[in-house]
Amino acid sequence: MKLIKNIHDIDHLGLSPDIEQALIHNLTEPFDFDIEVTQATWNEINTTLYYIEPSDSDESLSQEDEAAQSMLRFVKNYPEFVDAISDSHLLALAIFTSDGGGCYVFASKLGQTDIVNELKTHLDN
């Protein structure tokens, strides 16, 4: 699992160009597709993105620090939305502060972790 606090770091995730562009498109859409405005807002309201990698398992996620595990549980239990980013990936968001700060979870739909399986049940709902 990788924690992304800077939207520019998405290009280090090793995603295919079409998936990377679709993810950035979805993350920047609320900010008129402006990456810099998106990043400034993320910084201001403490928004992050967790990338659950295809190699992650429930066991590996359980080894993450308590703050990360707590955030993942919150997204799993209280997603604002879960959207298909492509045929192969999903993006979920949970808001946890009154100013709109939150946490995104991005993962392959093929992932078999508890969180991915739960988030998949929200697709098309």
Coordinates of C-alpha atoms in Angstrom, one line a residue:
M1 CA 0.0 0.0 0.0
K2 CA 1.2 3.5 -0.8
L3 CA 0.1 6.8 0.9
I4 CA -0.1 9.7 -1.5
K5 CA -0.2 13.2 0.0
N6 CA 1.0 15.0 -3.2
I7 CA -1.0 14.4 -6.3
H8 CA 2.2 14.7 -8.4
D9 CA 3.4 11.5 -6.8
I10 CA 0.8 9.5 -8.6
D11 CA 3.1 9.2 -11.5
H12 CA 5.4 7.1 -9.3
L13 CA 2.8 4.4 -8.8
G14 CA 3.6 2.5 -11.9
L15 CA 0.1 2.7 -13.3
S16 CA -0.6 2.5 -17.0
P17 CA -0.9 5.9 -18.6
D18 CA -4.6 5.6 -19.2
I19 CA -5.4 4.6 -15.6
E20 CA -3.1 7.3 -14.3
Q21 CA -4.9 9.9 -16.4
A22 CA -8.3 8.7 -15.4
L23 CA -7.3 8.8 -11.7
I24 CA -6.0 12.3 -12.0
H25 CA -9.0 13.4 -14.0
N26 CA -11.3 12.1 -11.2
L27 CA -9.3 13.7 -8.4
T28 CA -9.1 17.1 -10.1
E29 CA -12.6 17.3 -11.4
P30 CA -14.0 19.1 -8.3
F31 CA -11.3 21.8 -8.9
D32 CA -11.9 22.4 -12.6
F33 CA -9.2 19.9 -13.5
D34 CA -6.5 22.1 -12.0
I35 CA -3.8 20.0 -10.4
E36 CA -2.2 22.9 -8.5
V37 CA -5.6 24.0 -7.0
T38 CA -6.3 20.4 -6.2
Q39 CA -3.0 20.0 -4.4
A40 CA -3.4 23.3 -2.5
T41 CA -6.8 22.2 -1.3
W42 CA -5.5 18.8 -0.3
N43 CA -2.8 20.5 1.8
E44 CA -5.3 22.9 3.4
I45 CA -7.9 20.3 4.4
N46 CA -5.6 17.4 4.9
T47 CA -6.7 15.0 2.1
T48 CA -4.8 11.9 1.2
L49 CA -5.0 9.0 -1.2
Y50 CA -4.2 5.4 -0.3
Y51 CA -3.3 3.1 -3.2
I52 CA -4.0 -0.5 -2.4
E53 CA -1.6 -2.3 -4.7
P54 CA -2.5 -5.6 -6.4
S55 CA 0.1 -7.4 -4.3
D56 CA -1.5 -6.2 -1.0
S57 CA -3.4 -8.6 1.2
D58 CA -5.4 -8.4 4.4
E59 CA -2.3 -9.6 6.2
S60 CA 0.0 -6.9 4.6
L61 CA -2.6 -4.2 5.3
S62 CA -2.8 -5.3 8.9
Q63 CA 0.9 -4.5 9.2
E64 CA 0.3 -0.8 8.4
D65 CA 0.4 1.7 11.3
E66 CA -2.7 2.3 13.3
A67 CA -3.5 5.6 11.7
A68 CA -3.5 4.0 8.2
Q69 CA -5.6 1.1 9.4
S70 CA -8.1 3.5 11.0
M71 CA -8.4 5.5 7.8
L72 CA -9.0 2.4 5.7
R73 CA -11.7 1.2 8.1
F74 CA -13.4 4.6 7.9
V75 CA -13.4 4.6 4.1
K76 CA -14.6 1.0 4.1
N77 CA -17.5 1.8 6.4
Y78 CA -18.5 5.3 5.4
P79 CA -17.7 6.0 1.7
E80 CA -19.2 9.1 0.3
F81 CA -18.9 7.5 -3.1
V82 CA -17.2 4.6 -4.9
D83 CA -16.7 5.1 -8.6
A84 CA -15.3 2.9 -11.3
I85 CA -12.2 4.7 -12.7
S86 CA -12.0 2.2 -15.6
D87 CA -13.0 -1.3 -16.2
S88 CA -10.2 -2.3 -13.8
H89 CA -10.0 0.2 -11.0
L90 CA -12.2 1.9 -8.4
L91 CA -11.9 5.1 -6.4
A92 CA -13.6 5.7 -3.0
L93 CA -13.8 8.8 -0.9
A94 CA -14.7 9.2 2.8
I95 CA -15.1 12.7 4.3
F96 CA -14.0 13.0 7.9
T97 CA -13.7 16.7 8.7
S98 CA -16.3 19.5 8.6
D99 CA -14.2 21.4 6.1
G100 CA -14.3 18.5 3.6
G101 CA -11.0 16.8 4.4
G102 CA -11.0 13.2 3.6
C103 CA -9.3 10.1 2.4
Y104 CA -9.4 8.5 -1.1
V105 CA -8.8 4.8 -1.6
F106 CA -7.7 3.7 -5.1
A107 CA -7.5 0.0 -6.0
S108 CA -7.7 -2.6 -8.7
K109 CA -11.1 -4.2 -8.8
L110 CA -9.3 -7.5 -8.9
G111 CA -7.9 -6.9 -5.4
Q112 CA -9.2 -9.5 -2.9
T113 CA -8.7 -7.6 0.4
D114 CA -11.7 -7.0 2.7
I115 CA -11.7 -3.3 1.9
V116 CA -11.7 -3.7 -1.8
N117 CA -14.4 -6.4 -1.7
E118 CA -16.6 -4.2 0.5
L119 CA -16.0 -1.1 -1.7
K120 CA -16.9 -3.1 -4.8
T121 CA -20.4 -3.7 -3.4
H122 CA -21.0 0.1 -3.6
L123 CA -20.2 0.3 -7.3
D124 CA -23.3 1.1 -9.5
N125 CA -25.4 1.9 -6.3

